[in-house]
Amino acid sequence: EVQLMESGGGSVQAGGSLRLSCAASGYTLSAVGWFRQAPGKQRETVGLSNVTGNPYYEDSVKGRFTISRGNAKNSVYLQMNNVKPEDSGTYYCAADESYWLLKLHRARYWGQGTQVTVSS
């Protein structure tokens, strides 16, 4: 059974940093992405990473957030720097063999999410 498990969420003041982790079991990560959803809002893409090429980042997080992969190929991280209150929400990692399905929010595998709260 494939499982994705996020961790590292919490409360942080604006301007601070958080590092989210996503660990996959039973699956070697190929295309992987981070998504977030704030209360009352639609889920949005934070960033996407394919096996090759540079990661994609949503405009509002460019220059502040960085996606990286672990050496074991079953983990991915989201380094969040200079966070803002509007970054608050539940963060999800998702994975699929297809980068395009991931981009369409139709990834096969999703984690349960980890909460991020940024206070001003």
Coordinates of C-alpha atoms in Angstrom, one line a residue:
E1 CA 0.0 0.0 0.0
V2 CA 1.3 3.4 -1.0
Q3 CA 1.3 6.1 1.6
L4 CA 2.4 9.7 1.7
M5 CA 3.0 11.3 5.1
E6 CA 3.6 15.0 5.6
S7 CA 5.2 16.4 8.7
G8 CA 6.8 19.6 9.8
G9 CA 3.8 21.9 9.9
G10 CA 3.2 24.2 12.8
S11 CA 2.8 27.8 13.9
V12 CA 5.4 30.4 12.9
Q13 CA 5.5 34.2 12.9
A14 CA 5.6 36.1 9.6
G15 CA 9.2 36.3 8.3
G16 CA 10.1 33.0 9.8
S17 CA 10.8 29.6 8.2
L18 CA 9.4 26.1 8.2
R19 CA 10.5 22.9 6.5
L20 CA 7.8 20.4 5.5
S21 CA 8.7 16.8 4.8
C22 CA 6.8 14.2 2.8
A23 CA 7.8 10.6 3.2
A24 CA 6.5 8.0 0.8
S25 CA 6.2 4.3 1.7
G26 CA 5.7 1.6 -0.9
Y27 CA 6.5 4.0 -3.7
T28 CA 9.5 5.6 -5.4
L29 CA 8.6 9.2 -6.0
S30 CA 8.6 10.4 -9.6
A31 CA 6.5 13.6 -10.2
V32 CA 5.7 15.1 -6.8
G33 CA 4.1 18.3 -5.8
W34 CA 3.1 20.4 -2.8
F35 CA -0.4 21.9 -2.6
R36 CA -2.2 24.0 0.0
Q37 CA -5.7 24.9 0.9
A38 CA -6.8 27.7 3.2
P39 CA -10.2 27.6 4.9
G40 CA -13.0 28.6 2.4
K41 CA -10.6 28.6 -0.5
Q42 CA -9.8 26.2 -3.3
R43 CA -6.7 24.1 -3.2
E44 CA -3.8 25.6 -5.0
T45 CA -0.5 24.5 -6.3
V46 CA 2.5 25.5 -4.4
G47 CA 5.2 23.8 -6.4
L48 CA 5.8 20.8 -8.6
S49 CA 8.9 18.7 -9.2
N50 CA 9.5 16.2 -11.9
V51 CA 12.3 13.7 -12.1
T52 CA 14.2 16.0 -14.5
G53 CA 14.1 19.7 -15.0
N54 CA 13.7 22.6 -12.6
P55 CA 10.8 22.7 -10.2
Y56 CA 7.8 24.9 -10.9
Y57 CA 6.6 27.4 -8.3
E58 CA 3.4 29.3 -8.0
D59 CA 4.1 33.0 -8.4
S60 CA 3.4 34.0 -4.8
V61 CA 6.0 31.6 -3.4
K62 CA 8.8 32.1 -5.9
G63 CA 12.0 33.1 -4.3
R64 CA 10.7 32.1 -0.9
F65 CA 9.9 28.3 -1.1
T66 CA 12.1 25.6 -2.4
I67 CA 11.3 22.0 -3.2
S68 CA 14.1 19.4 -2.8
R69 CA 14.2 15.6 -2.9
G70 CA 15.9 13.2 -0.5
N71 CA 18.7 10.9 -1.7
A72 CA 16.6 7.9 -1.0
K73 CA 14.1 8.9 -3.7
N74 CA 11.2 8.4 -1.3
S75 CA 11.1 11.8 0.3
V76 CA 10.6 15.4 -0.7
Y77 CA 10.8 18.6 1.2
L78 CA 9.4 22.1 1.0
Q79 CA 11.6 24.7 2.6
M80 CA 9.5 27.8 3.4
N81 CA 11.3 31.0 4.1
N82 CA 10.1 34.5 4.8
V83 CA 6.6 33.1 5.3
K84 CA 3.6 35.4 5.2
P85 CA 0.1 35.1 6.8
E86 CA -1.4 34.3 3.4
D87 CA 0.8 31.1 3.4
S88 CA -1.4 29.7 6.1
G89 CA -3.3 26.5 5.3
T90 CA -3.2 22.8 5.1
Y91 CA -0.3 21.6 3.0
Y92 CA -0.5 18.4 1.1
C93 CA 2.1 16.5 -0.9
A94 CA 1.0 14.4 -3.9
A95 CA 2.7 12.1 -6.3
D96 CA 2.0 10.4 -9.6
E97 CA 4.0 8.9 -12.5
S98 CA 2.4 11.6 -14.6
Y99 CA 3.5 15.2 -14.2
W100 CA 0.5 16.4 -16.1
L101 CA -2.0 14.6 -13.8
L102 CA -0.2 16.1 -10.9
K103 CA -0.4 19.5 -12.4
L104 CA -4.2 19.0 -12.9
H105 CA -4.5 18.1 -9.2
R106 CA -5.4 14.6 -10.3
A107 CA -2.4 12.8 -8.7
R108 CA -3.0 9.2 -7.7
Y109 CA -1.4 9.6 -4.3
W110 CA -2.1 12.2 -1.7
G111 CA -1.0 12.7 1.9
Q112 CA -3.3 13.6 4.7
G113 CA -1.9 17.1 5.0
T114 CA 0.0 19.2 7.6
Q115 CA -1.3 22.5 9.0
V116 CA 0.8 25.7 8.7
T117 CA -0.3 28.8 10.5
V118 CA 1.6 32.0 10.0
S119 CA 0.8 34.9 12.4
S120 CA 1.5 38.5 11.7

